[in-house]
Short mmCIF file of C-alpha atoms and ligand atoms in Angstrom, two decimals:
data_model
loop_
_atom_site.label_atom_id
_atom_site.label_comp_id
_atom_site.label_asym_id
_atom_site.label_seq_id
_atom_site.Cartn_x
_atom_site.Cartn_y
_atom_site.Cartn_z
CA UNK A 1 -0.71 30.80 -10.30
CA UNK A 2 1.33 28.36 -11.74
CA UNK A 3 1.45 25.75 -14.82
CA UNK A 4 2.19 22.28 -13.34
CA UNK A 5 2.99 18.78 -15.68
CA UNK A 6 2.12 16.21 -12.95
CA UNK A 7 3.53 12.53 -14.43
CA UNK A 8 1.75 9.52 -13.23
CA UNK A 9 -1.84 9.07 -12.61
CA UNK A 10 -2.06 6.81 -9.96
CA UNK A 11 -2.92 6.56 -6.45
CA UNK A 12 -0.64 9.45 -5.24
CA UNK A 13 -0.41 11.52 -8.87
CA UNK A 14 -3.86 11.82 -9.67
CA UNK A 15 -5.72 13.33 -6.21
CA UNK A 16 -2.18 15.50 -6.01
CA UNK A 17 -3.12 16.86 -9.55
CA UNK A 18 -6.57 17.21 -8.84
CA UNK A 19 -5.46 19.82 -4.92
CA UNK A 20 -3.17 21.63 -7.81
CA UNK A 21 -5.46 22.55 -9.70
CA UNK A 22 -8.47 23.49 -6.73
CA UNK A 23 -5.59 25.47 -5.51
CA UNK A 24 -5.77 27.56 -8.61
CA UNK A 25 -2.40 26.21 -10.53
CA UNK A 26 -3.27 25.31 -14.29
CA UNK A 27 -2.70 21.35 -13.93
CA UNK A 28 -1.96 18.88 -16.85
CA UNK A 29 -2.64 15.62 -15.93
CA UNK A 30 -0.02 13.06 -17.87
CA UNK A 31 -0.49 8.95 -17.98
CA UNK A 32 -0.15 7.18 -20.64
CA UNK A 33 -2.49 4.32 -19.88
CA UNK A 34 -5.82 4.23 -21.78
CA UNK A 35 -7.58 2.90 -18.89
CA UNK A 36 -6.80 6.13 -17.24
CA UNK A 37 -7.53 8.40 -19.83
CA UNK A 38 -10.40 6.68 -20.76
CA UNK A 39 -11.67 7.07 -17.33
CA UNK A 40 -10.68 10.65 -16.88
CA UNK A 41 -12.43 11.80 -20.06
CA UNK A 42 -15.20 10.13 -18.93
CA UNK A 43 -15.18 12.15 -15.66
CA UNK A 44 -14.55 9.10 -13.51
CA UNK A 45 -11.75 8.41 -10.80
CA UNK A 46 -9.64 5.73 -12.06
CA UNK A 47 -9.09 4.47 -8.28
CA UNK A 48 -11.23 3.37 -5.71
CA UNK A 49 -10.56 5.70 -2.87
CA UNK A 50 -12.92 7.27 -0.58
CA UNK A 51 -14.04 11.03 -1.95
CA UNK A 52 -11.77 10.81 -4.55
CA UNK A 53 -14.54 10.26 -7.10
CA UNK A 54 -15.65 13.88 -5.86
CA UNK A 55 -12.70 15.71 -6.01
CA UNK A 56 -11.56 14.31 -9.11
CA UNK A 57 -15.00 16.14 -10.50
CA UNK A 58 -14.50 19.13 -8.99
CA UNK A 59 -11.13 19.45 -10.44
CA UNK A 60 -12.24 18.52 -13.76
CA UNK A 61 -15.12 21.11 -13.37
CA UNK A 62 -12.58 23.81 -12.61
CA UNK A 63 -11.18 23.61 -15.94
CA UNK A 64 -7.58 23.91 -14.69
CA UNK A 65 -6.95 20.12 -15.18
CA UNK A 66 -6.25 18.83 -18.06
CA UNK A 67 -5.32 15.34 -18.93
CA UNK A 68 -3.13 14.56 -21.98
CA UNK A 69 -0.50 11.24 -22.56
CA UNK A 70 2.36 13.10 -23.20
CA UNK A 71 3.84 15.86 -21.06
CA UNK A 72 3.71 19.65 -21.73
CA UNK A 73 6.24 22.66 -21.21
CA UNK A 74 4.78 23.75 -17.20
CA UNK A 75 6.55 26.07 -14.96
CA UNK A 76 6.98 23.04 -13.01
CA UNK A 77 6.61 19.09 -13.21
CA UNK A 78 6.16 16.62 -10.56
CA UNK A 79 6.76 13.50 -10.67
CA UNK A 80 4.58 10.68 -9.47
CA UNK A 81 5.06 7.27 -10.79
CA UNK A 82 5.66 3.84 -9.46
CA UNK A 83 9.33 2.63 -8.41
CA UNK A 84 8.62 -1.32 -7.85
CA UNK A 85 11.57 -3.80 -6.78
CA UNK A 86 12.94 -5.98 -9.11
CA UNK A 87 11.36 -9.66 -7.79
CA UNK A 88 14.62 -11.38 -7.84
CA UNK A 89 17.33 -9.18 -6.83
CA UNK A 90 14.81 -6.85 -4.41
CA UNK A 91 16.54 -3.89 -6.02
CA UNK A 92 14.91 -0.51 -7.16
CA UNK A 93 13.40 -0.32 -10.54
CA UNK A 94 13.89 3.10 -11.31
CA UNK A 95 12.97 2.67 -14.92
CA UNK A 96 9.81 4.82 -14.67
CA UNK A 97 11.68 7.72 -12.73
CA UNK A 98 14.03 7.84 -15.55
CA UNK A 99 11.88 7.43 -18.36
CA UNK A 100 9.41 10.04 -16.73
CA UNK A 101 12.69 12.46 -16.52
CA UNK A 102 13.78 11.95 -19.61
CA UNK A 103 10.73 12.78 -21.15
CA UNK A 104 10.82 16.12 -19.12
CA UNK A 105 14.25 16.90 -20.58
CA UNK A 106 13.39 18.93 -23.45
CA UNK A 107 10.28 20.84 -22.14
CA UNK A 108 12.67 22.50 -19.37
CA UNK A 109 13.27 26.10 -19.12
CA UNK A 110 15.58 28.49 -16.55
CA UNK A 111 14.09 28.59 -13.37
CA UNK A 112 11.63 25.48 -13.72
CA UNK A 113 11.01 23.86 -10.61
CA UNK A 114 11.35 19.46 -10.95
CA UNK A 115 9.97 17.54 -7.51
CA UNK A 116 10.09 13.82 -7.69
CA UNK A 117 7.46 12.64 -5.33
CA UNK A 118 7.73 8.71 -5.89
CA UNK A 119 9.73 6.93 -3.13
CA UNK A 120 13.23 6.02 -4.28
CA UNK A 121 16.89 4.80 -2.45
CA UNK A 122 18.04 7.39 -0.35
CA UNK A 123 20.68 9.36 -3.25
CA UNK A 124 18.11 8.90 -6.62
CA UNK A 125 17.25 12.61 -6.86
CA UNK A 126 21.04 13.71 -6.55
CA UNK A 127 22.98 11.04 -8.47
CA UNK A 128 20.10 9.59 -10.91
CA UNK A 129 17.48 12.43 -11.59
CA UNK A 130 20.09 15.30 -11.44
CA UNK A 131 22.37 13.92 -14.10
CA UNK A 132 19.46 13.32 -16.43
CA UNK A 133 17.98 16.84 -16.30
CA UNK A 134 21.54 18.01 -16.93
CA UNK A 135 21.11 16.66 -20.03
CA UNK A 136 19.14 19.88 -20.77
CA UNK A 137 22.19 21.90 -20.62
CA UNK A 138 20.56 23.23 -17.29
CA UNK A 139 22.57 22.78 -14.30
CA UNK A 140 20.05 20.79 -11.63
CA UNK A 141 20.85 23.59 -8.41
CA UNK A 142 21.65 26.71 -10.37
CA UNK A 143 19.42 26.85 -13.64
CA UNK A 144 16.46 24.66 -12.48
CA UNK A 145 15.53 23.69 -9.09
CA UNK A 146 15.44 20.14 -8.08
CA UNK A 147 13.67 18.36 -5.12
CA UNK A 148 11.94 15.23 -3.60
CA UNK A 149 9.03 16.34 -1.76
CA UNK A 150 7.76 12.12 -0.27
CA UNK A 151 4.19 11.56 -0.42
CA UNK A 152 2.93 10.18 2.80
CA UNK A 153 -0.54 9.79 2.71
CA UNK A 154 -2.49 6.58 3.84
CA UNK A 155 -5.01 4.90 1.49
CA UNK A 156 -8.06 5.00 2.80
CA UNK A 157 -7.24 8.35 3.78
CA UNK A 158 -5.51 9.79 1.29
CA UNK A 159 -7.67 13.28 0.59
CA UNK A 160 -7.65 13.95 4.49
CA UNK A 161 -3.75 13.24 4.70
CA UNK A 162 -2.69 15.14 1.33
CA UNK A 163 -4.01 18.68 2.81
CA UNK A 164 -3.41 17.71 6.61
CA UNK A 165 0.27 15.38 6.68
CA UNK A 166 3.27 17.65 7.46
CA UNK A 167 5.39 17.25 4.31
CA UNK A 168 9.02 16.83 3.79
CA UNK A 169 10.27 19.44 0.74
CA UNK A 170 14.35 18.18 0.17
CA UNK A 171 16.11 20.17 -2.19
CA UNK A 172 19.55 19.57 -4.01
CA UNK A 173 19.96 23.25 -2.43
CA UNK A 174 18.31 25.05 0.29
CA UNK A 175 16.73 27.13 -2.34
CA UNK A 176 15.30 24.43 -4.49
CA UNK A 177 13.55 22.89 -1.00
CA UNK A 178 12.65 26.87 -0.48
CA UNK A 179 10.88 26.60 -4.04
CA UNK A 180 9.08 23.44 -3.42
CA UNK A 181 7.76 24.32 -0.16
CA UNK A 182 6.03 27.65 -1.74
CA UNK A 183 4.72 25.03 -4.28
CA UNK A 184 2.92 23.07 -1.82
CA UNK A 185 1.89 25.48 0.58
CA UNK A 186 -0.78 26.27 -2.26
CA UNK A 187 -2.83 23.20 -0.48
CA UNK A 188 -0.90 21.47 2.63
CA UNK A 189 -2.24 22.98 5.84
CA UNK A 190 0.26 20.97 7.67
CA UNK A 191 3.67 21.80 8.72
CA UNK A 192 6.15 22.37 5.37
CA UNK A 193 9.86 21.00 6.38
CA UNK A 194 13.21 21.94 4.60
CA UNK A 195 15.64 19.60 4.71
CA UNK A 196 18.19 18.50 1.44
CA UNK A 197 17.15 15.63 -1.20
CA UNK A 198 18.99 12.70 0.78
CA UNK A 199 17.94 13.20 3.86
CA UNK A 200 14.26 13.42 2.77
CA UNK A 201 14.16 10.29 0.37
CA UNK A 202 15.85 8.68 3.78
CA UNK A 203 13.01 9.70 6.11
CA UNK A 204 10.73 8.38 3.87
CA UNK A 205 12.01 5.18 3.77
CA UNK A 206 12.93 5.04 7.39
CA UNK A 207 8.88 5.66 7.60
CA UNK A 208 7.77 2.55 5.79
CA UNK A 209 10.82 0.61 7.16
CA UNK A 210 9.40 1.69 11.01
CA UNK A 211 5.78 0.14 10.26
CA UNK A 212 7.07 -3.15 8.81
CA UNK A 213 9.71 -3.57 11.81
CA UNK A 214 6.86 -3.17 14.16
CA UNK A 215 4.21 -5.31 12.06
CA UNK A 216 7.02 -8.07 12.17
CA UNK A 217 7.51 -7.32 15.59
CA UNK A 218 3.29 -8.05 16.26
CA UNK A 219 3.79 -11.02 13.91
CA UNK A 220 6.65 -12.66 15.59
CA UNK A 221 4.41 -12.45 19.28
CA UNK A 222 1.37 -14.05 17.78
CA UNK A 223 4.01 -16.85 15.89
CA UNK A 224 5.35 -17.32 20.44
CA UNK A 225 1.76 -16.40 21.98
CA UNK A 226 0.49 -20.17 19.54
CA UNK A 227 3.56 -21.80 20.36
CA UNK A 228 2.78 -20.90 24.23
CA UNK A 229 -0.95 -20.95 24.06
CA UNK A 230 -1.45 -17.77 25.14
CA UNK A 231 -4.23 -15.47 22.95
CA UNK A 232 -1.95 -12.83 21.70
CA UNK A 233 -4.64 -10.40 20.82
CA UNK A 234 -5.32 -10.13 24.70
CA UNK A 235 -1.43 -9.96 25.80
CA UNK A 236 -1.05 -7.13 23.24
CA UNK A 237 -4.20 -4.83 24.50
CA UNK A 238 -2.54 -5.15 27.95
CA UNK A 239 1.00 -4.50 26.52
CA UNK A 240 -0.78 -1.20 25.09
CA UNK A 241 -1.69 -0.32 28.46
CA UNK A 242 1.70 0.76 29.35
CA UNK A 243 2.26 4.61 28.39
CA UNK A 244 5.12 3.70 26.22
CA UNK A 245 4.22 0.31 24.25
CA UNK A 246 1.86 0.48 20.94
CA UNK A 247 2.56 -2.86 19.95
CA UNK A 248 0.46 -2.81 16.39
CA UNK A 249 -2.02 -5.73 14.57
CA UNK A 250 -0.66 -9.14 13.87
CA UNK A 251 -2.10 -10.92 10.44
CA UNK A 252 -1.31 -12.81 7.29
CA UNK A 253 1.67 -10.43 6.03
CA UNK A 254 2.36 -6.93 4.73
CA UNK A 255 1.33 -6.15 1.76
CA UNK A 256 0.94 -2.79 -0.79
CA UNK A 257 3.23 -0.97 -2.65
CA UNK A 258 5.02 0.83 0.04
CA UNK A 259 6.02 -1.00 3.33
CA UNK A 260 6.59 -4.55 1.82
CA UNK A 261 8.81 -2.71 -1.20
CA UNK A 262 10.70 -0.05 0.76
CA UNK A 263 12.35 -1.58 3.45
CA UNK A 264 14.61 -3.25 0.36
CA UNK A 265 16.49 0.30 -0.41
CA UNK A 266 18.02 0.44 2.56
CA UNK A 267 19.02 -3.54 2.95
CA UNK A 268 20.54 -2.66 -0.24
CA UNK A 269 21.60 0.30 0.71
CA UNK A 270 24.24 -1.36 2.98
CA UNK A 271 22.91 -4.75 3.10
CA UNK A 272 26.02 -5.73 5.91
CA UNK A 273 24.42 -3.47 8.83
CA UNK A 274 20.36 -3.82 7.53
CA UNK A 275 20.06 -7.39 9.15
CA UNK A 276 17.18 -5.99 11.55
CA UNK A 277 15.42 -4.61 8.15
CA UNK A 278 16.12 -7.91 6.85
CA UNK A 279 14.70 -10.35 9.34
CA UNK A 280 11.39 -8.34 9.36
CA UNK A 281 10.87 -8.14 5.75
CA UNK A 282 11.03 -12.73 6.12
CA UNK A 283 8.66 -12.30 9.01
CA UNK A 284 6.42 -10.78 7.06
CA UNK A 285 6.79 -12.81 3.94
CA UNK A 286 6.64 -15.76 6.18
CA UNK A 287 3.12 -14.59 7.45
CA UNK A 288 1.28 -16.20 4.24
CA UNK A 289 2.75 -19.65 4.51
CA UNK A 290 1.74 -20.00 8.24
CA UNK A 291 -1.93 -18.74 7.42
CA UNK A 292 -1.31 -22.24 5.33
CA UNK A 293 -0.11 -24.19 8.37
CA UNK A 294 -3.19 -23.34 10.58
CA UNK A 295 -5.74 -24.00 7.37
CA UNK A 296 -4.48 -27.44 7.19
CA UNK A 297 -5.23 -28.22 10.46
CA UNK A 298 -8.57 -27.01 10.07
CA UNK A 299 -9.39 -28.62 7.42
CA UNK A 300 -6.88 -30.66 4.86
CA UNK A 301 -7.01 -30.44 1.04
CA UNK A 302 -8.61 -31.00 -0.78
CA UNK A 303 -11.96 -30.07 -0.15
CA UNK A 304 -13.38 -26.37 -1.28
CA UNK A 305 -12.35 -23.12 0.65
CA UNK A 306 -13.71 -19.81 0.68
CA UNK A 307 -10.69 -17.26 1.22
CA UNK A 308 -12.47 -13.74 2.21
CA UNK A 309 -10.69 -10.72 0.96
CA UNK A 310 -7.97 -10.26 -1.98
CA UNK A 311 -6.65 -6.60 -1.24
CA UNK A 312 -3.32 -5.89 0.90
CA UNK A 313 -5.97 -3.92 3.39
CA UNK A 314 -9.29 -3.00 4.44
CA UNK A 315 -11.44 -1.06 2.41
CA UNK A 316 -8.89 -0.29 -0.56
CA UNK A 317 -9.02 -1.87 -4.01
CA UNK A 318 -5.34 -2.81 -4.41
CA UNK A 319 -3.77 -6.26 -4.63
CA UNK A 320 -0.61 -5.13 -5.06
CA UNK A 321 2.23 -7.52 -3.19
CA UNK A 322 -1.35 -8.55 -1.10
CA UNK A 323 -0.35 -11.37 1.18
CA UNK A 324 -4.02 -12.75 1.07
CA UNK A 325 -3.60 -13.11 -2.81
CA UNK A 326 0.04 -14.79 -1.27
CA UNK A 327 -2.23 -17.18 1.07
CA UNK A 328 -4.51 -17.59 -1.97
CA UNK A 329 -1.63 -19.21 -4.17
CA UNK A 330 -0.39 -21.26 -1.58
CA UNK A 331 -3.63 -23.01 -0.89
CA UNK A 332 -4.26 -23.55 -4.51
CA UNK A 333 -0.68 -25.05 -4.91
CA UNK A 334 -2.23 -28.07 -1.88
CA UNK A 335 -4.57 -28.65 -4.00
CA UNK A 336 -7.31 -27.09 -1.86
CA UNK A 337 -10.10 -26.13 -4.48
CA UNK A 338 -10.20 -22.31 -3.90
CA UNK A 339 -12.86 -20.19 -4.24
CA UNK A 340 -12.10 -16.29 -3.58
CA UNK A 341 -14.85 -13.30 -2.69
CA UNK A 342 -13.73 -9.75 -2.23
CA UNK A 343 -16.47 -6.77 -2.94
CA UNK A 344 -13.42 -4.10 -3.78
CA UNK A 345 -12.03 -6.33 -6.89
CA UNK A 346 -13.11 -6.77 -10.23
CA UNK A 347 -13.37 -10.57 -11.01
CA UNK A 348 -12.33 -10.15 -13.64
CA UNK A 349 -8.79 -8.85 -12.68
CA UNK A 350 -5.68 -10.15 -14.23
CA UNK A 351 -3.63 -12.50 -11.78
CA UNK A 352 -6.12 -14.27 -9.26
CA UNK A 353 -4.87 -17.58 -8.81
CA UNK A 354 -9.05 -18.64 -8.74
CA UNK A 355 -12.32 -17.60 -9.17
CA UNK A 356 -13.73 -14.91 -7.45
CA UNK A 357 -17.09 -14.85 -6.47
CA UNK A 358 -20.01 -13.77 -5.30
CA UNK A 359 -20.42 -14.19 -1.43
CA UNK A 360 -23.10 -16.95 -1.17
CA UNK A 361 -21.26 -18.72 -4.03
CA UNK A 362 -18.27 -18.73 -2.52
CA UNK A 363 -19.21 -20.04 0.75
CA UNK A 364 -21.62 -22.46 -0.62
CA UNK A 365 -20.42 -26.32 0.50
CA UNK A 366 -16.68 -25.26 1.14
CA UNK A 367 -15.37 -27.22 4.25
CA UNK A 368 -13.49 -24.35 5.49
CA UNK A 369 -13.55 -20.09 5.70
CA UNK A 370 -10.68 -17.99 5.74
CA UNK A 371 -10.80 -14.44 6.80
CA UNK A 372 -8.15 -12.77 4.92
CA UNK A 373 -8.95 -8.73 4.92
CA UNK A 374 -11.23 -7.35 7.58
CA UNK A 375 -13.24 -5.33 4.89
CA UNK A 376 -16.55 -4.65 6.98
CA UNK A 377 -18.42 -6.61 4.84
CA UNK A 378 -16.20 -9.85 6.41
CA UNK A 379 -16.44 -7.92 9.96
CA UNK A 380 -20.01 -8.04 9.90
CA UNK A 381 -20.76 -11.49 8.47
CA UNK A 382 -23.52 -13.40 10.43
CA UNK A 383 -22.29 -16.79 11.32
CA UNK A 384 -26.36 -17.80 11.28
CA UNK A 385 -26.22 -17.03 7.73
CA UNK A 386 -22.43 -18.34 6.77
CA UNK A 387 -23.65 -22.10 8.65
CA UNK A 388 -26.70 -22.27 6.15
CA UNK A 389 -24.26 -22.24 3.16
CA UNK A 390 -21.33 -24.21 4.24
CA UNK A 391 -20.70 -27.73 4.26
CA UNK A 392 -18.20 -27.71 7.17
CA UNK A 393 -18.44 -25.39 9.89
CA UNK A 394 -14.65 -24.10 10.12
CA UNK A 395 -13.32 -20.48 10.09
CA UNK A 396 -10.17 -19.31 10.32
CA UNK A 397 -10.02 -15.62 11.10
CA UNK A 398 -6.27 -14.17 10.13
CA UNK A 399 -7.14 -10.89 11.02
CA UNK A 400 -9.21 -11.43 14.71
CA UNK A 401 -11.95 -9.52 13.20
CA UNK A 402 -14.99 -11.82 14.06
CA UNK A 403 -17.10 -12.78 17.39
CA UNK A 404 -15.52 -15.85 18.31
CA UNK A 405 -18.13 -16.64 21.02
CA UNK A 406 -21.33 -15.83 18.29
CA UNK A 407 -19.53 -18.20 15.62
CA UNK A 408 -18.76 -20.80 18.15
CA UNK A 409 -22.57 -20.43 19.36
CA UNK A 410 -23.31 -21.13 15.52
CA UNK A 411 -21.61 -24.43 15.59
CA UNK A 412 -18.19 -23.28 14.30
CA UNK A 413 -14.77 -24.57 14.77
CA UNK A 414 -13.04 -21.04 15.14
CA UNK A 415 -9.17 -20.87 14.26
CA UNK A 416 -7.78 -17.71 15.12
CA UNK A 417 -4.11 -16.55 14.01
CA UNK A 418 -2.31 -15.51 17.28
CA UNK A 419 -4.73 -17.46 19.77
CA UNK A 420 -4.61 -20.99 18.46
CA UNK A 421 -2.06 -22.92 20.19
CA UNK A 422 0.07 -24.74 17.62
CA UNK A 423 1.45 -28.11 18.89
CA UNK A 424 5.02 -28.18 18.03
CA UNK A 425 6.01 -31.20 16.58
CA UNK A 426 9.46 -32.42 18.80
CA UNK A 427 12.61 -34.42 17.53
CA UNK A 428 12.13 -36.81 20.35
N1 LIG B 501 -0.49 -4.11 8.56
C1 LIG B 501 -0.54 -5.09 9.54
N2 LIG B 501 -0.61 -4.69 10.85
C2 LIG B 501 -0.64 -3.37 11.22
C3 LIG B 501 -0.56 -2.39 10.21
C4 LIG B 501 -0.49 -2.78 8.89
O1 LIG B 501 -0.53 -6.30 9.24
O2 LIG B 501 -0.71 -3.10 12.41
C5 LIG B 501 -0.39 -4.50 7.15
C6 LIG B 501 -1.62 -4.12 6.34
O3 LIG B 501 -2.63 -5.10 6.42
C7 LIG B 501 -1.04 -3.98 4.94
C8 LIG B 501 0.36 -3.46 5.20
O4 LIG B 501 0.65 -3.76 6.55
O5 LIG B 501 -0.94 -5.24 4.31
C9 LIG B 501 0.56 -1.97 4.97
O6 LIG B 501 -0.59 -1.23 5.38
P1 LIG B 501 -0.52 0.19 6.11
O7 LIG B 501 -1.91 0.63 6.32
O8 LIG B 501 0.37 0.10 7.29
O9 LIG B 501 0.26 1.12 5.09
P2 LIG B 501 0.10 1.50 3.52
O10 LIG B 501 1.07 0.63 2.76
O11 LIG B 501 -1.30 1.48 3.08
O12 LIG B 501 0.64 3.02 3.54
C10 LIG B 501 1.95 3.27 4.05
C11 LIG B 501 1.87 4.44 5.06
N3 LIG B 501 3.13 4.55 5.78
C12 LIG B 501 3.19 4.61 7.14
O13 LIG B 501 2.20 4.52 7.84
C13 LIG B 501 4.54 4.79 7.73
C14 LIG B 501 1.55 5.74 4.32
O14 LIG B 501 1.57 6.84 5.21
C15 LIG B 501 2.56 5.96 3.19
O15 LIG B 501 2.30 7.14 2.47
C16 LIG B 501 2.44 4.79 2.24
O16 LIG B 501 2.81 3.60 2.97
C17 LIG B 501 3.36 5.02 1.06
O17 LIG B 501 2.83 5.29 -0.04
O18 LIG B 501 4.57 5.02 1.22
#
């Protein structure tokens, strides 16, 4: 058994505490925000994430977490908060990864054991963490062990992924990683791999960098397959028929905190070679604004719109860098008179660029529908019951989620990203 300071709350901190301490290590639990204390005292998850509500209870019931706002000597602390981009420059804000180790600084003892688990540029642990912990007057390597052990888990899956993902421990020696991998083996059934700090916090990004290459790559085909008037979503299922070819989901844009972030540490990394990286991370972005294109030809501004979904995926609670929120300012900026309805957000959430409503009150007399996120609740919608509301019978489905033939049967004008031939305007 082991005492463990676990910094940062959030999505990846707070069901990572919450194995610790079900493994039997005595956990404290440090964020500073009050909505995440207040929660926590409370008993409640502070995240919307399936079973987490449940394991966050049991944890709490164990009486091995504990959940303060400042951190507390441990035998070892890991470190779990956000590392955003900078919006202008796209470069790492490692401002919480600092602050987080410098608050760590004068709690450390010989033979503590530091893991930063955030995702950073491919170097942080040796040449930005390392030098701060120094500042203990313990040497990173020899008097403390030092390593970045990635998180990889999927929301929407994150509980099953935690115990079952192989995990990457990289030390700043072999014997840190050695450390960090008994550390985890305390919950991760999956495989444990040593490997040094570098090469893990490269992995990881390569990881995130892999998915938004390929999403680009899905994007860019259903961008030809309009232009061509071919249904993409057809050409790709028989693309995927070939034993070597997983060509993955078009839609309006990547979004979250990971793959539409990430991919900018290793353009600036060594922004001269990363063109590839580049070109998909404008794909992407681009995604949003072309959502636009085929919603004006649908139906112009500025008559009311529903937009269906807010989040950056199905079934998560996060709006984070979502590209429907993206779509959602666009619109608003034609002058289309938005109206927005997602069942994971709070309407009351800082940031929407419109109101978000109810279902029935946000399809009531708009002249168009936009399916944004296929949350099942959009999946399932019954066209019958979407016509009785609406003024104009128009959808646009960016995520090829809905029955084309049953809306059409219902008297809809169906606009589907990927399969809606785009007539390209010529010079001549
Ligand atoms: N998306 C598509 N088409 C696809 C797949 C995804 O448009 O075929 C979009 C989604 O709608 C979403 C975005 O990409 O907007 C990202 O979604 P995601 O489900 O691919 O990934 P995340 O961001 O939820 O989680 C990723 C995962 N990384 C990989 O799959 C390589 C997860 O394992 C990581 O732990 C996580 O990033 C992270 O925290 O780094």
């Amino acid at each position: 058994m082991t005492t463990l300071c676990v910094l940062g709350l959030g999505y990846i901190g707070l069901p990572t505490a919450c194995m610790f301490a079900l493994a039997g290590h005595e956990v404290i639990g440090v964020d500073p925000s009050p909505r995440v204390q207040a929660a926590l005292r409370a008993g409640r998850a502070s995240l919307d994430e399936p079973e987490l509500q449940t394991l966050v209870s049991r944890a709490l019931h164990s009486g091995r977490l504990h959940v303060t706002t400042r951190p507390e000597p441990a035998d070892a602390f890991v470190i779990a908060v956000p590392t955003p981009i900078q919006p202008d420059t796209k470069a790492a804000d490692l401002s919480y990864v600092e602050r987080a180790a410098r608050d760590v600084v004068p709690l450390l003892h010989p033979g503590n054991l530091v893991v930063l688990e955030s995702t950073v540029p491919p170097g942080t642990t040796r040449d930005v963490l390392a030098p701060i912990l120094a500042g203990s007057g313990l040497q990173p390597g020899r008097d403390i062990h030092l390593a970045h052990c990635p998180e990889r888990v999927l929301p929407g899956r994150i509980l099953v992924e935690l115990e079952r993902n192989d995990r990457l421990t990289g030390g700043l020696t072999p014997e840190c990683a050695e450390q960090a991998a008994e550390l985890y083996a305390s919950f991760v059934k999956g495989a444990i791999v040593r490997t040094d700090a570098t090469t893990a916090e490269l992995a990881k990004v390569m990881e995130n960098t892999f998915r938004d290459v390929n999403v680009a790559l899905a994007n860019e085909f259903a961008l030809i397959a309009e232009r061509i008037g071919v249904d993409v979503w057809e050409a790709i299922g028989l693309a995927n028929h070939h034993p070597r070819v997983n060509v993955l989901t078009p839609g309006p844009g990547v979004g979250g905190h990971c793959i539409a972030v990430d991919p900018w540490f290793l353009v600036n990394a060594a922004p001269e070679v990363a063109a590839l990286i580049r070109t998909a991370r404008s794909v992407n972005d681009g995604m949003p604004a072309h959502v636009i294109d085929l919603l004006l030809r649908l139906a112009p501004p500025p008559g009311p719109v529903a937009l269906l979904g807010v989040t950056y995926k199905a079934e998560v609670d996060d709006i984070r860098e979502s590209p429907a929120l993206h779509v959602a300012e666009l619109a608003a900026e034609r002058g289309y008179d938005v109206r927005l309805c997602d069942p994971h957000v709070r309407p009351e959430t800082p940031g929407l660029p419109a109101p978000l409503l109810p279902l029935a009150r946000a399809l009531r007399d708009v002249e168009a529908v936009a399916v944004l996120v296929d949350h099942r609740t959009f999946r399932e919608l019954d066209p019958a019951m979407v016509a009785g509301l609406v003024r104009q019978r128009r959808v646009l489905d960016a995520r090829n989620v809905l029955d084309r033939d049953a809306w059409r049967q219902n008297g809809f004008e169906v606009s589907v990203l990927g399969a809606s031939a785009l007539r390209v305007p010529t010079s001549a």
